[in-house]
């Protein structure tokens, strides 16, 4: 399984790690620590060094209750870091955005992937994404970040998430986007209770459409906090466990804050399942 990211391809034969680089002053898990471009660059290179195949740059917080930011502000947070990072790493560079302006600017600055929690539903987003040539992650969300955790409701969460993703895949195809560019994401924590999240994790393969790769983002989320009773900084072990379960249940991209720990866990899984990527014996 391969993902086409502009002129490059990302091998997804085995699960890979997407490291989170928050460029927002209000992000819940590492808020404010990486806003300064020099610091953000150092952090991005550290994530790549730890084995992240993808670095996800985000300039708008989408945590529950977060307020939207202007395109200008988001551009100002993301573009300087992206522009300086591009020549310094071979990692796939992803931009977490829903705004067509930023999609265009990011593609021009060398981004490889657009990660959109609104699944290209904003006016103009589908066209901007199509023209970018980038790979595209389509995520499910019920409601919008400001209010989505108030009362999430589903009759059949797996069927409803799948139907939504199917509709978005069709919209992408109609816009001329090849399947080789698409990634699907059930959107853990985006308008979902703990039970909804657990049901999706258990049945992850069932949201897959036509063999497209699945991305899972569980890292440090409140479901891990609820299960372990830990604050966000202390959710590393629970998050690694969740990432490993997601990989075993079919996820090919794991979006995480704790890259080194997750990469090791995935190596253990790879050793068990064998095949290409099996570690060399010492
Ligand atoms: C996700 C994301 C996710 C994708 C965030 C957080 C909240 N993008 N952006 N999937 N989560 N594709 O990191 O807790 O689950 S922001």
mmCIF file of C-alpha atoms in Angstrom, residues 51-157:
data_model
loop_
_atom_site.group_PDB
_atom_site.id
_atom_site.type_symbol
_atom_site.label_atom_id
_atom_site.label_comp_id
_atom_site.label_asym_id
_atom_site.label_seq_id
_atom_site.Cartn_x
_atom_site.Cartn_y
_atom_site.Cartn_z
ATOM 1 C CA UNK A 51 11.522 7.924 13.396
ATOM 2 C CA UNK A 52 8.444 9.935 12.445
ATOM 3 C CA UNK A 53 7.784 9.358 8.730
ATOM 4 C CA UNK A 54 5.409 12.333 8.756
ATOM 5 C CA UNK A 55 5.450 15.625 10.681
ATOM 6 C CA UNK A 56 2.031 17.225 11.122
ATOM 7 C CA UNK A 57 2.159 21.008 11.497
ATOM 8 C CA UNK A 58 -0.937 22.559 13.049
ATOM 9 C CA UNK A 59 -1.690 26.259 13.416
ATOM 10 C CA UNK A 60 -5.282 25.969 14.611
ATOM 11 C CA UNK A 61 -6.315 24.125 17.740
ATOM 12 C CA UNK A 62 -9.221 21.756 17.178
ATOM 13 C CA UNK A 63 -9.461 20.489 20.742
ATOM 14 C CA UNK A 64 -12.965 20.507 22.249
ATOM 15 C CA UNK A 65 -14.063 24.075 23.025
ATOM 16 C CA UNK A 66 -11.332 25.752 20.945
ATOM 17 C CA UNK A 67 -12.192 28.979 19.142
ATOM 18 C CA UNK A 68 -11.444 29.319 15.398
ATOM 19 C CA UNK A 69 -8.481 31.435 14.231
ATOM 20 C CA UNK A 70 -8.233 33.693 11.167
ATOM 21 C CA UNK A 71 -6.540 32.471 7.980
ATOM 22 C CA UNK A 72 -3.950 35.206 8.398
ATOM 23 C CA UNK A 73 -3.008 34.078 11.886
ATOM 24 C CA UNK A 74 -2.898 30.411 10.895
ATOM 25 C CA UNK A 75 -0.736 31.182 7.860
ATOM 26 C CA UNK A 76 1.614 33.218 10.050
ATOM 27 C CA UNK A 77 2.073 30.308 12.439
ATOM 28 C CA UNK A 78 2.570 27.540 9.887
ATOM 29 C CA UNK A 79 4.287 28.938 6.800
ATOM 30 C CA UNK A 80 7.529 30.243 8.370
ATOM 31 C CA UNK A 81 8.143 26.879 10.022
ATOM 32 C CA UNK A 82 7.177 24.868 6.939
ATOM 33 C CA UNK A 83 9.391 26.979 4.678
ATOM 34 C CA UNK A 84 12.439 26.567 6.884
ATOM 35 C CA UNK A 85 11.797 22.906 7.664
ATOM 36 C CA UNK A 86 11.303 21.779 4.053
ATOM 37 C CA UNK A 87 14.991 21.804 3.018
ATOM 38 C CA UNK A 88 16.098 20.266 6.328
ATOM 39 C CA UNK A 89 14.214 16.962 6.336
ATOM 40 C CA UNK A 90 13.132 14.159 4.051
ATOM 41 C CA UNK A 91 10.093 13.468 6.230
ATOM 42 C CA UNK A 92 6.650 13.862 4.698
ATOM 43 C CA UNK A 93 5.399 17.289 5.805
ATOM 44 C CA UNK A 94 1.726 17.501 6.636
ATOM 45 C CA UNK A 95 -0.313 20.610 7.330
ATOM 46 C CA UNK A 96 -3.317 20.295 9.630
ATOM 47 C CA UNK A 97 -5.767 22.802 8.180
ATOM 48 C CA UNK A 98 -9.288 23.254 6.858
ATOM 49 C CA UNK A 99 -8.627 26.539 5.071
ATOM 50 C CA UNK A 100 -8.183 26.624 1.274
ATOM 51 C CA UNK A 101 -5.816 29.621 1.535
ATOM 52 C CA UNK A 102 -3.438 27.670 3.714
ATOM 53 C CA UNK A 103 -3.768 24.509 1.591
ATOM 54 C CA UNK A 104 -2.593 26.469 -1.460
ATOM 55 C CA UNK A 105 0.197 28.293 0.364
ATOM 56 C CA UNK A 106 1.386 25.108 2.095
ATOM 57 C CA UNK A 107 1.519 23.154 -1.175
ATOM 58 C CA UNK A 108 3.535 25.975 -2.741
ATOM 59 C CA UNK A 109 5.924 25.882 0.243
ATOM 60 C CA UNK A 110 6.541 22.157 -0.220
ATOM 61 C CA UNK A 111 3.932 20.406 1.944
ATOM 62 C CA UNK A 112 3.243 16.765 0.975
ATOM 63 C CA UNK A 113 0.007 16.086 2.824
ATOM 64 C CA UNK A 114 -3.062 18.064 3.850
ATOM 65 C CA UNK A 115 -4.693 16.832 7.030
ATOM 66 C CA UNK A 116 -8.202 18.266 7.254
ATOM 67 C CA UNK A 117 -10.391 17.515 10.274
ATOM 68 C CA UNK A 118 -13.343 18.927 8.251
ATOM 69 C CA UNK A 119 -12.649 16.471 5.401
ATOM 70 C CA UNK A 120 -12.565 19.253 2.755
ATOM 71 C CA UNK A 121 -16.089 20.523 3.513
ATOM 72 C CA UNK A 122 -15.143 24.222 3.793
ATOM 73 C CA UNK A 123 -16.080 26.249 0.694
ATOM 74 C CA UNK A 124 -13.227 25.997 -1.810
ATOM 75 C CA UNK A 125 -11.307 23.367 0.180
ATOM 76 C CA UNK A 126 -11.986 20.481 -2.192
ATOM 77 C CA UNK A 127 -10.742 22.470 -5.187
ATOM 78 C CA UNK A 128 -7.666 23.790 -3.364
ATOM 79 C CA UNK A 129 -6.824 20.281 -2.137
ATOM 80 C CA UNK A 130 -7.321 18.765 -5.592
ATOM 81 C CA UNK A 131 -5.016 21.322 -7.207
ATOM 82 C CA UNK A 132 -2.350 20.945 -4.508
ATOM 83 C CA UNK A 133 -1.335 17.460 -5.656
ATOM 84 C CA UNK A 134 -0.817 16.621 -1.966
ATOM 85 C CA UNK A 135 -2.034 13.496 -0.214
ATOM 86 C CA UNK A 136 -5.244 14.214 1.710
ATOM 87 C CA UNK A 137 -6.459 12.953 5.059
ATOM 88 C CA UNK A 138 -10.248 12.951 5.374
ATOM 89 C CA UNK A 139 -11.406 12.895 8.991
ATOM 90 C CA UNK A 140 -14.856 12.323 10.458
ATOM 91 C CA UNK A 141 -16.189 14.786 13.008
ATOM 92 C CA UNK A 142 -19.696 15.145 14.413
ATOM 93 C CA UNK A 143 -20.494 18.828 14.943
ATOM 94 C CA UNK A 144 -17.671 21.347 15.290
ATOM 95 C CA UNK A 145 -14.834 21.676 17.796
ATOM 96 C CA UNK A 146 -16.479 24.382 19.905
ATOM 97 C CA UNK A 147 -19.453 22.182 20.800
ATOM 98 C CA UNK A 148 -18.776 18.644 19.564
ATOM 99 C CA UNK A 149 -18.267 16.993 22.963
ATOM 100 C CA UNK A 150 -21.523 18.295 24.484
ATOM 101 C CA UNK A 151 -23.774 15.404 23.477
ATOM 102 C CA UNK A 152 -22.399 13.160 20.725
ATOM 103 C CA UNK A 153 -25.092 10.798 19.443
ATOM 104 C CA UNK A 154 -25.141 7.930 16.972
ATOM 105 C CA UNK A 155 -27.452 5.036 16.216
ATOM 106 C CA UNK A 156 -24.551 3.020 14.791
ATOM 107 C CA UNK A 157 -21.266 4.891 15.129
#
